[in-house]
Structure formats: structure tokens, C-alpha cells
Short mmCIF file of C-alpha atoms in Angstrom, two decimals:
data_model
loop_
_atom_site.label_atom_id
_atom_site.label_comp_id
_atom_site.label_asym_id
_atom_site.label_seq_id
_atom_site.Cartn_x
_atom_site.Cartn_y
_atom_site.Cartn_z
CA UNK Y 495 0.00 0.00 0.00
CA UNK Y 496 3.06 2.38 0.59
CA UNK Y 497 3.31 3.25 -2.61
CA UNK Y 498 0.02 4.30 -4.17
CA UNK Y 499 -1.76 7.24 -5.25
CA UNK Y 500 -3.44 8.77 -2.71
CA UNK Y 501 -6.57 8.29 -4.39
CA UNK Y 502 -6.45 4.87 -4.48
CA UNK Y 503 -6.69 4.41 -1.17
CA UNK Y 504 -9.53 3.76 0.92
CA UNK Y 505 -12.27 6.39 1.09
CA UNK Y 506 -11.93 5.89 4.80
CA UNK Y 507 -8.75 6.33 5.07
CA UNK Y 508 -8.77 9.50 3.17
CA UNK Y 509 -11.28 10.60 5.84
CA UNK Y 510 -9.70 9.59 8.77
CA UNK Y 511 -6.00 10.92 7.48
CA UNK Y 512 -7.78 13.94 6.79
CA UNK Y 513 -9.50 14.52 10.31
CA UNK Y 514 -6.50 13.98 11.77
CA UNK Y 515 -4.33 16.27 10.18
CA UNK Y 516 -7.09 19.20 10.78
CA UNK Y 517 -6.32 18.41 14.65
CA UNK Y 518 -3.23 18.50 14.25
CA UNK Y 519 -3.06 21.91 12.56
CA UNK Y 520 -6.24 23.14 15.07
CA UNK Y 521 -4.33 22.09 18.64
CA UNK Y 522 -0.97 23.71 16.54
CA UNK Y 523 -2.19 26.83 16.06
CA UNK Y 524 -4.26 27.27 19.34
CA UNK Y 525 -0.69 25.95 21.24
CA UNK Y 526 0.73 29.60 19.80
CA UNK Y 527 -2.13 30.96 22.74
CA UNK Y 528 -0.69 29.48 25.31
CA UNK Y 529 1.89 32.00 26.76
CA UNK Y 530 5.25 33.52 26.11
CA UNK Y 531 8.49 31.80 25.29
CA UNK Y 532 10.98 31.83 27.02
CA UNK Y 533 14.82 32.21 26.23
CA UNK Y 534 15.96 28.75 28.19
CA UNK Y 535 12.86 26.79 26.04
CA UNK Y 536 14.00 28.49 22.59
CA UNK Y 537 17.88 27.44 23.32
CA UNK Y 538 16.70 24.18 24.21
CA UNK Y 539 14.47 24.15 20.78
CA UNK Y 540 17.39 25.13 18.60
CA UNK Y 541 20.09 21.77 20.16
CA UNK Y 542 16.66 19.25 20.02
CA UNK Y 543 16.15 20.60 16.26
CA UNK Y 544 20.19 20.40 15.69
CA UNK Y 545 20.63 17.18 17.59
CA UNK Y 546 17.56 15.61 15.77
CA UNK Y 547 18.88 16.62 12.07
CA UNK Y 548 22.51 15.73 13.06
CA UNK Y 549 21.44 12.38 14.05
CA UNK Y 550 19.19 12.29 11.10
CA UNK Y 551 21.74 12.81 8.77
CA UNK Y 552 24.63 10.45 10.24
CA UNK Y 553 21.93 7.84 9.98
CA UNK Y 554 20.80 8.81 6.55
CA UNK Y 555 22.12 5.43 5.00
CA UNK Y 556 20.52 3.37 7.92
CA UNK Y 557 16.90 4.85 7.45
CA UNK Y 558 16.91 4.77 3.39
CA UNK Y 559 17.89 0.65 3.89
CA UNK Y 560 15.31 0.32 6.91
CA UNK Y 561 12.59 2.17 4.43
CA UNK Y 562 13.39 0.04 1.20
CA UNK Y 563 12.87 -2.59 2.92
CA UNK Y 564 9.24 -2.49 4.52
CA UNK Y 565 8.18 1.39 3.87
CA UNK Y 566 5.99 0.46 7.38
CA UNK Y 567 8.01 0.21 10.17
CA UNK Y 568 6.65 1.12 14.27
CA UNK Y 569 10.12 2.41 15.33
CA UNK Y 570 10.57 6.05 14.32
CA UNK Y 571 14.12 7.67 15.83
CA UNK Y 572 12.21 11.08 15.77
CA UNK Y 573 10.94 9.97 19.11
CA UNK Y 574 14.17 10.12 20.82
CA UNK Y 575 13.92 13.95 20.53
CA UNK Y 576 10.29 14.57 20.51
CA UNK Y 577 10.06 13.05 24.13
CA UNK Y 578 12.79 15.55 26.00
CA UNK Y 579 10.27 18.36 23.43
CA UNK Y 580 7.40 16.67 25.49
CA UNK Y 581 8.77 17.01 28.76
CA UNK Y 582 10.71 20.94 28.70
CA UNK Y 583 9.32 22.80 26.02
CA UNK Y 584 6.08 24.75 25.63
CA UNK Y 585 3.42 23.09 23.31
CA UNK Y 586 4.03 25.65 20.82
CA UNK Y 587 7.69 24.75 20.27
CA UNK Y 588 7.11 21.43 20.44
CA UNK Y 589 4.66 21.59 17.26
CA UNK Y 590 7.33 23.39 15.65
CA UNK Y 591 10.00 20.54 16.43
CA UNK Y 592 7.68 17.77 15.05
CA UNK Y 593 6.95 19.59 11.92
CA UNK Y 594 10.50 20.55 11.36
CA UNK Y 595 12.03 17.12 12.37
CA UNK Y 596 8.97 15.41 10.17
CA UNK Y 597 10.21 17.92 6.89
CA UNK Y 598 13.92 17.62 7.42
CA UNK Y 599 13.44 13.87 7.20
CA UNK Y 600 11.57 13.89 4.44
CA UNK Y 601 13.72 16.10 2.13
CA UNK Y 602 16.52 14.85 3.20
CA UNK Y 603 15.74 10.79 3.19
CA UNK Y 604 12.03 9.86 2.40
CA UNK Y 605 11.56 11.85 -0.45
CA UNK Y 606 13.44 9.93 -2.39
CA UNK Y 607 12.02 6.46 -2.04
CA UNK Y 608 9.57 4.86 -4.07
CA UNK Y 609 8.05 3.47 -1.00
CA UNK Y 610 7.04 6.23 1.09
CA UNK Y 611 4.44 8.68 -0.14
CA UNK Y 612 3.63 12.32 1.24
CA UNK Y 613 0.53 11.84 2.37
CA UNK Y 614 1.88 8.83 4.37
CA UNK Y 615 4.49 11.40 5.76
CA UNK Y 616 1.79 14.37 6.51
CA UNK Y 617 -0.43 12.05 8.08
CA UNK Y 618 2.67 10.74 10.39
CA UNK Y 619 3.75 13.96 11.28
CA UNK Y 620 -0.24 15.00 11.92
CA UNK Y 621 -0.17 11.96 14.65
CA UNK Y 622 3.30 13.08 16.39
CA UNK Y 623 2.07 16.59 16.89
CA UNK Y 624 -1.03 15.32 18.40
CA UNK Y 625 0.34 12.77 21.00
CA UNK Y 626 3.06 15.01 22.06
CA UNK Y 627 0.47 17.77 22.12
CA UNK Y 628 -1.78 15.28 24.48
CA UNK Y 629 1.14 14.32 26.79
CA UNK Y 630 2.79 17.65 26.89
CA UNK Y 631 -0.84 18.53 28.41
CA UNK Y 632 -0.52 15.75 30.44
CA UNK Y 633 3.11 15.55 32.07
CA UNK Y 634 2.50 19.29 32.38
CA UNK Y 635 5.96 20.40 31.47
CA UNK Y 636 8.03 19.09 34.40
CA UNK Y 637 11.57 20.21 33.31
CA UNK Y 638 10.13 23.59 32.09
CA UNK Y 639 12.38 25.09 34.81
CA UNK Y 640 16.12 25.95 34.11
CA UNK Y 641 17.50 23.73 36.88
CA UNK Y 642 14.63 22.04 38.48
CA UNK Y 643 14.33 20.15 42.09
CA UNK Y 644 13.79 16.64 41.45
CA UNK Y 645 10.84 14.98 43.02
CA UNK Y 646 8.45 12.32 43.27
CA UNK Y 647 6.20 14.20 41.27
CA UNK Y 648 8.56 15.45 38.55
CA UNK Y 649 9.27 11.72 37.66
CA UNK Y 650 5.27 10.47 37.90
CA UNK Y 651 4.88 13.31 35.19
CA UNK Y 652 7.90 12.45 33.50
CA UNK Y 653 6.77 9.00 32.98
CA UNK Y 654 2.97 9.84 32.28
CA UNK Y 655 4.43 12.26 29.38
CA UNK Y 656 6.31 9.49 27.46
CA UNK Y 657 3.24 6.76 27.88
CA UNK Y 658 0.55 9.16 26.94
CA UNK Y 659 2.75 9.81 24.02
CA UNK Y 660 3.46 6.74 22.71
CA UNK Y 661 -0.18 5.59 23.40
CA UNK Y 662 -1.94 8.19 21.90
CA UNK Y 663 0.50 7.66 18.58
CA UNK Y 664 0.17 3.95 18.77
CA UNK Y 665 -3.52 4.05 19.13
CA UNK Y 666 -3.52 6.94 15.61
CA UNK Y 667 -1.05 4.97 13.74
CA UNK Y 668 -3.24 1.47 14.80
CA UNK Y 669 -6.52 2.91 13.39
CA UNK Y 670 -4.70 4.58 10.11
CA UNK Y 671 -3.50 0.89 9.02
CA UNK Y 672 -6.35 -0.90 10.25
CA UNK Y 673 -8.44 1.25 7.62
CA UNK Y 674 -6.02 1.14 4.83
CA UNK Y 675 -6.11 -2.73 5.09
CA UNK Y 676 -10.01 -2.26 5.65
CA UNK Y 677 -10.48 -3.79 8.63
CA UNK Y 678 -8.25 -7.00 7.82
CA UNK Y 679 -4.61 -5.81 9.16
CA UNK Y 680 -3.77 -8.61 11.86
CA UNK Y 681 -2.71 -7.39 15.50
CA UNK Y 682 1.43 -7.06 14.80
CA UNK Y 683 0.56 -5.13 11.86
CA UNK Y 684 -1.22 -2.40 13.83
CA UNK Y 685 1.07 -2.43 17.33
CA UNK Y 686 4.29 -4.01 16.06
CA UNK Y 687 5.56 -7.13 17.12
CA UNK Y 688 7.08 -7.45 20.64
CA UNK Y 689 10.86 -6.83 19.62
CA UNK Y 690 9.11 -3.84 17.71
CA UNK Y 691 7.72 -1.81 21.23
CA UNK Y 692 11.02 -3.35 22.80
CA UNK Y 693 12.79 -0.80 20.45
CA UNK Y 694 10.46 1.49 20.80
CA UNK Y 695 10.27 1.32 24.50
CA UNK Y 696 14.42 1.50 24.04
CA UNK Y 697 13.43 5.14 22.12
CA UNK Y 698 11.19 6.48 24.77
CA UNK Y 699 13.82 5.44 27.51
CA UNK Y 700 16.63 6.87 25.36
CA UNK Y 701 14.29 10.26 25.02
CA UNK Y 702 13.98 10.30 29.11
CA UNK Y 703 17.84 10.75 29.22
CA UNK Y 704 17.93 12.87 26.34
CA UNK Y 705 15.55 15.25 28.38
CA UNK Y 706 17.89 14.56 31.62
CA UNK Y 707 20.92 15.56 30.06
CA UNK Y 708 20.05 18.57 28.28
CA UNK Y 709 18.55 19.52 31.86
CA UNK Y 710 21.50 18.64 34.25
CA UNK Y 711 24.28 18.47 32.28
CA UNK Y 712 24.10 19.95 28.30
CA UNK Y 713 27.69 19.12 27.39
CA UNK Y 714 27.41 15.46 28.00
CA UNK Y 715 24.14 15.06 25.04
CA UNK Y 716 26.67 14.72 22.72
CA UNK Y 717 27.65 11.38 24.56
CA UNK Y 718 24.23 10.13 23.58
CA UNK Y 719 24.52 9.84 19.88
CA UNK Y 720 26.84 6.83 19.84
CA UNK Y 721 24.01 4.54 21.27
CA UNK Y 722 21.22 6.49 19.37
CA UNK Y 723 23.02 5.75 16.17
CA UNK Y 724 24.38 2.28 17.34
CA UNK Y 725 20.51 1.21 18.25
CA UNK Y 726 19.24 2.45 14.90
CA UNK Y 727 21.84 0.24 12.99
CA UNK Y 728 21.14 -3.16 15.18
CA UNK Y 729 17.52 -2.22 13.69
CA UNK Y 730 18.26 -2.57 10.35
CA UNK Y 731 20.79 -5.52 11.60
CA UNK Y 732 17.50 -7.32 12.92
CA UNK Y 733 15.34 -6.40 9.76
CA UNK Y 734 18.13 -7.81 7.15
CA UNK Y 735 17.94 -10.85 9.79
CA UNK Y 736 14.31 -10.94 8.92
CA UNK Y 737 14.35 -10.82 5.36
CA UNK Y 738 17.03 -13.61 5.15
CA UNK Y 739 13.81 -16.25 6.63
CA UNK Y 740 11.05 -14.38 6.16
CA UNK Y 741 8.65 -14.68 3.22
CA UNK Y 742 8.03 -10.53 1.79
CA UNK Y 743 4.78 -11.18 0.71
CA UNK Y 744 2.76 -13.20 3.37
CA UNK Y 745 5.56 -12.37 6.55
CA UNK Y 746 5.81 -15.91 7.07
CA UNK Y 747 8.71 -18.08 6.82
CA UNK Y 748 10.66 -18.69 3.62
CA UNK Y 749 10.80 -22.44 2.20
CA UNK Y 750 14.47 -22.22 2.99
CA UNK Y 751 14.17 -21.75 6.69
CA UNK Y 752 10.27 -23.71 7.14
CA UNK Y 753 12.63 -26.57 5.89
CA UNK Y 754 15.61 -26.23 8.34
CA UNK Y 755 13.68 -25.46 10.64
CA UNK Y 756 11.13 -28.65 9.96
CA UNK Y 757 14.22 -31.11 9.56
CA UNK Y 758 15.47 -29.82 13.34
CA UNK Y 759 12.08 -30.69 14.51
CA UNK Y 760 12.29 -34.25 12.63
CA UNK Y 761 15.59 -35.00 14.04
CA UNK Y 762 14.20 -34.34 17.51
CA UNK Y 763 11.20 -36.59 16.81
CA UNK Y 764 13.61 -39.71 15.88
CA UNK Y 765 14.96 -39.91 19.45
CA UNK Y 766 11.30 -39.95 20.52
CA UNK Y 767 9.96 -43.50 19.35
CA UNK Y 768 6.60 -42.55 20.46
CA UNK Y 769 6.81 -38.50 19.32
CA UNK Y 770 5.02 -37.91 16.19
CA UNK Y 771 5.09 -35.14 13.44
CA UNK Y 772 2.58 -33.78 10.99
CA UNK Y 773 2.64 -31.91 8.18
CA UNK Y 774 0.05 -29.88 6.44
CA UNK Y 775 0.38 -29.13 2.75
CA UNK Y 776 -2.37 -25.96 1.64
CA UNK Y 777 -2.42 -25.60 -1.97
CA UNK Y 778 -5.26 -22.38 -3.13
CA UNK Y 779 -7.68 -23.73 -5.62
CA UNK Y 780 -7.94 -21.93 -8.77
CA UNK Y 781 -5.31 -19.00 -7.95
CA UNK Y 782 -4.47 -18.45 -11.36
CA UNK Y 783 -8.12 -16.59 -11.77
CA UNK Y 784 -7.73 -14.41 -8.69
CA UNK Y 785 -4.31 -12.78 -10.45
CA UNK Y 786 -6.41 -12.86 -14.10
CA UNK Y 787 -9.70 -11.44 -12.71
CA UNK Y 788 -8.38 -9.17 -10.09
CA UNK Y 789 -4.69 -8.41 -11.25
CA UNK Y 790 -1.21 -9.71 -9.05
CA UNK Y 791 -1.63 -6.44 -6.23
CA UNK Y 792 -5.25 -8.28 -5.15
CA UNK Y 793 -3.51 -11.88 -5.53
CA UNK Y 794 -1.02 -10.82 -3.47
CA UNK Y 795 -3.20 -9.41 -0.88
CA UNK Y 796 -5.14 -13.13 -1.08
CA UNK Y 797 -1.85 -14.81 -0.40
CA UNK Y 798 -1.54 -12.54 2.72
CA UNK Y 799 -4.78 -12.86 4.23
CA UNK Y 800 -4.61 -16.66 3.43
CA UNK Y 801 -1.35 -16.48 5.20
CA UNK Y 802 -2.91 -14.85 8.15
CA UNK Y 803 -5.61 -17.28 8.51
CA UNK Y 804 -3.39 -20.25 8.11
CA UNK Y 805 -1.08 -18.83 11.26
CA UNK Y 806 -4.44 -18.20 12.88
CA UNK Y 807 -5.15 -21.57 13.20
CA UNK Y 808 -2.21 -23.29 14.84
CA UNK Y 809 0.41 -23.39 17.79
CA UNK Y 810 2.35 -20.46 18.42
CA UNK Y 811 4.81 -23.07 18.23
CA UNK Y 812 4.17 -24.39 14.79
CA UNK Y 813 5.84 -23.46 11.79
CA UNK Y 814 4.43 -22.55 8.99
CA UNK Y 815 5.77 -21.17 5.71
CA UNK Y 816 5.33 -20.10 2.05
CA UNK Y 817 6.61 -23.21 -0.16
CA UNK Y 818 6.09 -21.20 -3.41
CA UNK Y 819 3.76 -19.67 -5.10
CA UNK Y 820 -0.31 -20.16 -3.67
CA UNK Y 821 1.16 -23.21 -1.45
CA UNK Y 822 1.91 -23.12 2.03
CA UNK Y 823 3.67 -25.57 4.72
CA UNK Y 824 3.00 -26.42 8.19
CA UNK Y 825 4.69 -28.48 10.43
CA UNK Y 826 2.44 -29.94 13.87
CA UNK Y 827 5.13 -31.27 15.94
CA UNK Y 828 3.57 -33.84 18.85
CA UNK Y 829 0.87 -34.03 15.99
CA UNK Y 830 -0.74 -37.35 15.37
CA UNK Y 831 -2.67 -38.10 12.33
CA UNK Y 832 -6.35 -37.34 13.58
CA UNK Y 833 -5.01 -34.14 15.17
CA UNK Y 834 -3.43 -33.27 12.14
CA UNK Y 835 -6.57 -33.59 10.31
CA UNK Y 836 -8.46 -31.63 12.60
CA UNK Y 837 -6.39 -28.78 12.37
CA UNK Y 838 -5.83 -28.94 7.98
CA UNK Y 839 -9.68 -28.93 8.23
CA UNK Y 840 -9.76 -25.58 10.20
CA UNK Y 841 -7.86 -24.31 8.02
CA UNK Y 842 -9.46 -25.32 5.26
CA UNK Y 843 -12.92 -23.80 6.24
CA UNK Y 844 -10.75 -20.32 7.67
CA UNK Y 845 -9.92 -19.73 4.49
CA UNK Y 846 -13.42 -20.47 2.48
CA UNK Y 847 -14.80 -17.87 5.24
CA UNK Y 848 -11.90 -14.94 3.65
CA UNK Y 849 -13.29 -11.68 2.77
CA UNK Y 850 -10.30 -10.10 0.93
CA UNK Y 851 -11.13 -6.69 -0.35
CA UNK Y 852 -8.85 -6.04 -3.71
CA UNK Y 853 -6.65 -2.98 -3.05
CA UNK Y 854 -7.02 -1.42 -6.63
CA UNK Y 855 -10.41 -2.01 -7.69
CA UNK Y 856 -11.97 -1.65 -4.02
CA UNK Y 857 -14.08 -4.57 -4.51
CA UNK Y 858 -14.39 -8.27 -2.57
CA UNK Y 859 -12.89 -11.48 -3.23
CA UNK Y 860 -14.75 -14.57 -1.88
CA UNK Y 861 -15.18 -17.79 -2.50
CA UNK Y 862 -11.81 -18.66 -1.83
CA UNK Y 863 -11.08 -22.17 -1.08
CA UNK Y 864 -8.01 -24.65 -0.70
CA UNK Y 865 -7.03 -28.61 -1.41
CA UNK Y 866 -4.87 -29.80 2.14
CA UNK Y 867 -2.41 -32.76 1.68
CA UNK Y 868 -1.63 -34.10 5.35
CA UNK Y 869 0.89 -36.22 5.94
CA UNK Y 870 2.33 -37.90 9.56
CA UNK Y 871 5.85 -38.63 10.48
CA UNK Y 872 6.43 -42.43 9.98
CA UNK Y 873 2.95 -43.66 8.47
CA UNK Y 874 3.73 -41.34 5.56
CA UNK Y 875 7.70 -41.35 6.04
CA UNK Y 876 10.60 -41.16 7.63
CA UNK Y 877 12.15 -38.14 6.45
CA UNK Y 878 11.64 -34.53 5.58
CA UNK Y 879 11.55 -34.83 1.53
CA UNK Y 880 9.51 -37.77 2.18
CA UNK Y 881 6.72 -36.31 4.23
CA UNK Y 882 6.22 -33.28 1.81
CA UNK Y 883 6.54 -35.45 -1.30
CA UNK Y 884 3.49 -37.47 0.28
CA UNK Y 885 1.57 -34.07 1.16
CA UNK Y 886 2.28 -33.02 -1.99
CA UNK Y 887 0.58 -36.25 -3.40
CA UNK Y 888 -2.61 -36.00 -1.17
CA UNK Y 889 -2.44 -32.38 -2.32
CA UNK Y 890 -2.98 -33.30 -5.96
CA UNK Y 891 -5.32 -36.17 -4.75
CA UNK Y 892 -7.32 -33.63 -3.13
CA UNK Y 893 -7.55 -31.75 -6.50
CA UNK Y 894 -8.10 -35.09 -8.73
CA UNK Y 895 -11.15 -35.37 -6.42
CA UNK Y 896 -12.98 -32.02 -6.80
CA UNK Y 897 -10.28 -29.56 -4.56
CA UNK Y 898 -11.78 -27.89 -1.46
CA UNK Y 899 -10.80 -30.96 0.68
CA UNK Y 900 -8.48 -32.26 3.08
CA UNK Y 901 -7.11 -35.83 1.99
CA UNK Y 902 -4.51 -37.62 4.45
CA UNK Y 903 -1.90 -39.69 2.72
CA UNK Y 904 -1.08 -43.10 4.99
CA UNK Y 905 0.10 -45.06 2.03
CA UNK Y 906 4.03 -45.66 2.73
CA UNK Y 907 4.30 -45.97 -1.32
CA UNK Y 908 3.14 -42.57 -1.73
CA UNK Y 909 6.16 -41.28 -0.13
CA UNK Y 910 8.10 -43.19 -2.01
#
């Protein structure tokens, strides 16, 4: 979705991007109401706006990579100096520094990717001036003071500040992708994944000091951009981790790593006389037509959901993967044959109950449905190639017989 027109989003999201932004500029300009400035909060303005750009810049390479790579990501660096904004500076400056840090990043870096639009960037920039508008109400401006005495109370609105931030952007950013995905995005998609709010939690912390040090002792801030820059790199480290096993399309795992993975598992399960394994081959019927009908953006947004729905349906534990094309992999370890079945024919009605909406054209895709091969370590074979050679069979069984069905394959021969 990163990269289209605006108009080809959602109508709702164009409404809801749109409402947003007008609060944004509405709290913005009544924030210039809201008293004088003072010279200590305009100094303090100028190094956040110079420490955010220089940081920018040194980790200009860094954030292009990060952005080729996904164009969505939940960590954004700007929070390291919106939160010490938050916590000394009057709301009006702190509108200013979002805007500024928002346009400085997009001339400078976003601009120039094919994956990140404007209105994408606008709308971001919209939500940052609003939560740190809504915690800088909050926290109340605790480290307003040139030198201030350090309480009890100083840190409860410290810490108040940087969760009502990243709540309220959380919460703006949830509902923004929720509706460009119409209602379908699953829950990582909208919050991040855990190592996601890790980092970002790692931000907000690294903001608290930020605000500490600019308070107590100025000279030592520029002490602070080693680990800022250091942390930003081991994110694009983890992400380049990620796309080595991870499938771009669906976010699941590659056939690559499903299969290392699956032939750990399998080595496990031989020391085990009585452990069993099962494996769950999902092959979507008729494919070709969603990509002929629809075009390859709305058969890639099938795959997803389909994807989605799959992982829906088993372990945390279990592994499943893309194995090419419209066929997907799952591996049931402590499985047995009936369980196995049980859960290929969950899966199997999941995804005949998919309501994909087609990004372009805006209109459903139902009637989805899928063949499942299922095949169990030792009645179907002995080792990895084995297994998915016989899933693969009851796979193309499954179609021989009308598709839309789950067919088990116990037949040692058909592993063969």
C-alpha cells in the first residue's frame, strides 16, 4: 500500500488521514495561545532541532535501507527527541520541532524512495504533533524550569508524558493501518511485534535521558549519539535478519528456513519413538483466476490474508511457511494423524470464510477455497523430503477429487 496514489486508497482512510491532520493543525495553532516563550525553552528548541537533524543525517544510509525494505516500520528515531520536546518545552515549540524534524526527514531521506508517499508522511507527522500535544498537556511540562528540584512528582509526570505519548500515537497509527487494510490488518501489523515496542520502548527510555541531560548536564548530550546511532543500525541488523527467513509477501517463513527449521524438529522426533510429526500441505484452488480477474496487487493481498488465517489456526509453536507460489507448509510437531486432520480442516474452512477486499479495484474477493495434503511422520515417512513429497501427493489427490478438501496420505508408497 506504501506506494500508491493517494486516491487509491480507501475512502476511509482518506477521511480519517484527513481529520486527523485538521487536529493537528487546530491544537498547533491554538498551542501559539498558550503564553510567552521563554529564552531557556527556545535554546533548548534550537540543540533538540540540531541534535535531531545531526542524528538524522549520520543515519541517513541506515533509514533509506530500513525504508526500502518495509516502507511500514513502528520504530521512528524522531521519538528520541520529541520526548525531551514533550517534557521541557512549551506546546508551541514542540509543534514546531515535530513539523521541522517530520520535513527535514523527508527532504533529506524519504523523499526519495519509491516506498514512502507524502501523504503517508503528513499524516505521520499530523499523529506526532497530536500525542506530544496530548502528553505535553498531560506531564505538564516538568523540566520547564532551568535547573529544576527533582521529586516524586517530577518523575510520575515524566513517565505519564512518554506513555501518553506513545499511546496516543500507537492508538492513531493502529486505526490509520487498520483502515487502509479495511479492517483485515492482523494485530502485529497495527502495534508491532514485541521486539518492535522493545525498540520502541528503548526510544522512549533513550528520550527520558535525552531530556535529563540537556537539563543537568548539556555538554554530555553529545555522549548520547553513539548509542542512538548504534541502536538504529542493530535495527536494520535485525530487519536484514528478517528478510534472510522471512517470506516478503505473506511475513511468514521462507521455504528455505520452514525446511531447516522442519528437519530440526524431525531430528528431535527420531529420538522420541513414540513422538510424532505432521505436516500440512495448503495448496489455493484456482489461484491463477484471482491474479487474471483481479490483477497480481489483489492476488497478493489473497496470499496474505490466506497467510494470516493459516497462522491463525495453529500453535504459536508451529511453523508454517510459504513453499512457493499459492502453497503453504505447516509443520504440527507432537501431531498425530487425527489431530493433524483436525487442524488442515480448520484451516481449510478459515480460508473459504476470507473476505479479501482487492486494493485497486476496491471490490471483494470470496469464494476462496483450498485442497490440504496431510501427511504424519512415519505412516507417511521417515524423512523430511519424504513427508512433503506425500503431502504433496494428497495435495494433488485432493484436487483429482474435486479440490476444497483435506485428503490424508497413509500409504508408505506414496512417499516413495
Amino acid at each position: 500500500m506504501a506506494g500508491f496514489a493517494l486516491w487509491a486508497l480507501p475512502g476511509r482512510w482518506i477521511a480519517y488521514a484527513v481529520l486527523v491532520e485538521a487536529i493537528a493543525l487546530v491544537v498547533a495553532l491554538a498551542s501559539f495561545t498558550r503564553g510567552p516563550i521563554t529564552d531557556v525553552a527556545l535554546i533548548r528548541f534550537t540543540v533538540l532541532l540540531a541534535l535531531g537533524m545531526v542524528q538524522a543525517e549520520l543515519s541517513r544510509r541506515i533509514e533509506r535501507d530500513r525504508r526500502r525494505m518495509s516502507g511500514s516500520t513502528h520504530i521512528n528515531m524522531t521519538s528520541i527527541w520529541l520526548i525531551p520536546a514533550v517534557l521541557m518545552l512549551p506546546p508551541q515549540l514542540v509543534a514546531l520541532l515535530c513539523v521541522a524534524l517530520y520535513s527535514h526527514m523527508w527532504l533529506r531521506i524519504w523523499q526519495h524512495l519509491h516506498n514512502v508517499s507524502l501523504h503517508r508522511t503528513v499524516f505521520g507527522a499530523s499523529a506526532a504533533v497530536v500525542a506530544c500535544l496530548a502528553a505535553n498537556t498531560v506531564a505538564g511540562i516538568p523540566l520547564t524550569d532551568r535547573l529544576p528540584e527533582w521529586s516524586l512528582s517530577v518523575t510520575l509526570a515524566c513517565v505519564l508524558g512518554g506513555l501518553t505519548f506513545e499511546l496516543v500515537d500507537a492508538l492513531l497509527l493502529a486505526v490509520s493501518i487498520n483502515l487502509r487494510h479495511r479492517g483485515n490488518a492482523p494485530l502485529t501489523e497495527l502495534f508491532g511485534s514485541w521486539d518492535d515496542n522493545a525498540l520502541e520502548l528503548t526510544t522512549l527510555c533513550l528520550g527520558g535521558l535525552t531530556a535529563l541531560t540537556l537539563v543537568y548536564q548539556p555538554l554530555f548530550t553529545v555522549l548520547l549519539f553513539c548509542p542512538i546511532v548504534v541502536l538504529h543500525r542493530s535495527v536494520l541488523v535485525k530487519e536484514l535478519e528478517a528478510a534472510a527467513t522471512i517470506d516478503v509477501k505473506t511475513g511468514l517463513l521462507n521455504a528455505v528456513t520452514w525446511h531447516h527449521l522442519a528437519t530440526q524438529e524431525l531430528a528431535r522426533t527420531k529420538q522420541d519413538q513414540r513422538a510424532t510429526v505432521g505436516v500440512l500441505m495448503v495448496d489455493l484452488d484456482h489461484f491463477k483466476r484471482v491474479n487474471d480477474t483481479y490483477g497480481h496487487l489483489a492476488g497478493d493481498a489473497v496470499l496474505k490474508s490466506v497467510a494470516a488465517a493459516v497462522k491463525g489456526q495453529v500453535r504459536a509453536d508451529d511453523a508454517v511457511g510459504r513453499f512457493g507460489g499459492e502453497e503453504f507448509v505447516v509443520l504440527l510437531p507432537g501431531v498425530d494423524e487425527a489431530g493433524a486432520l483436525v487442524v488442515a480442516e480448520r484451516i481449510r474452512k478459515t480460508v473459504g470464510a476470507l473476505y479479501v477486499m482487492a486494493p485497486q479495484e476496491g471490490v471483494p474477493i470470496a469464494g476462496l477455497s483450498c485442497s490440504i495434503g496431510v501427511a504424519v511422520h512415519r505412516s507417511s515417512g521417515t524423512t523430511m523430503e519424504r513427508l512433503l513429497l506425500a503431502a504433496d501427493t494428497a495435495v494433488y489427490r485432493a484436487k483429482r477429487t474435486g479440490r476444497n478438501r483435506v485428503v490424508a496420505t497413509v500409504d508408505k508408497r506414496d512417499a516413495a
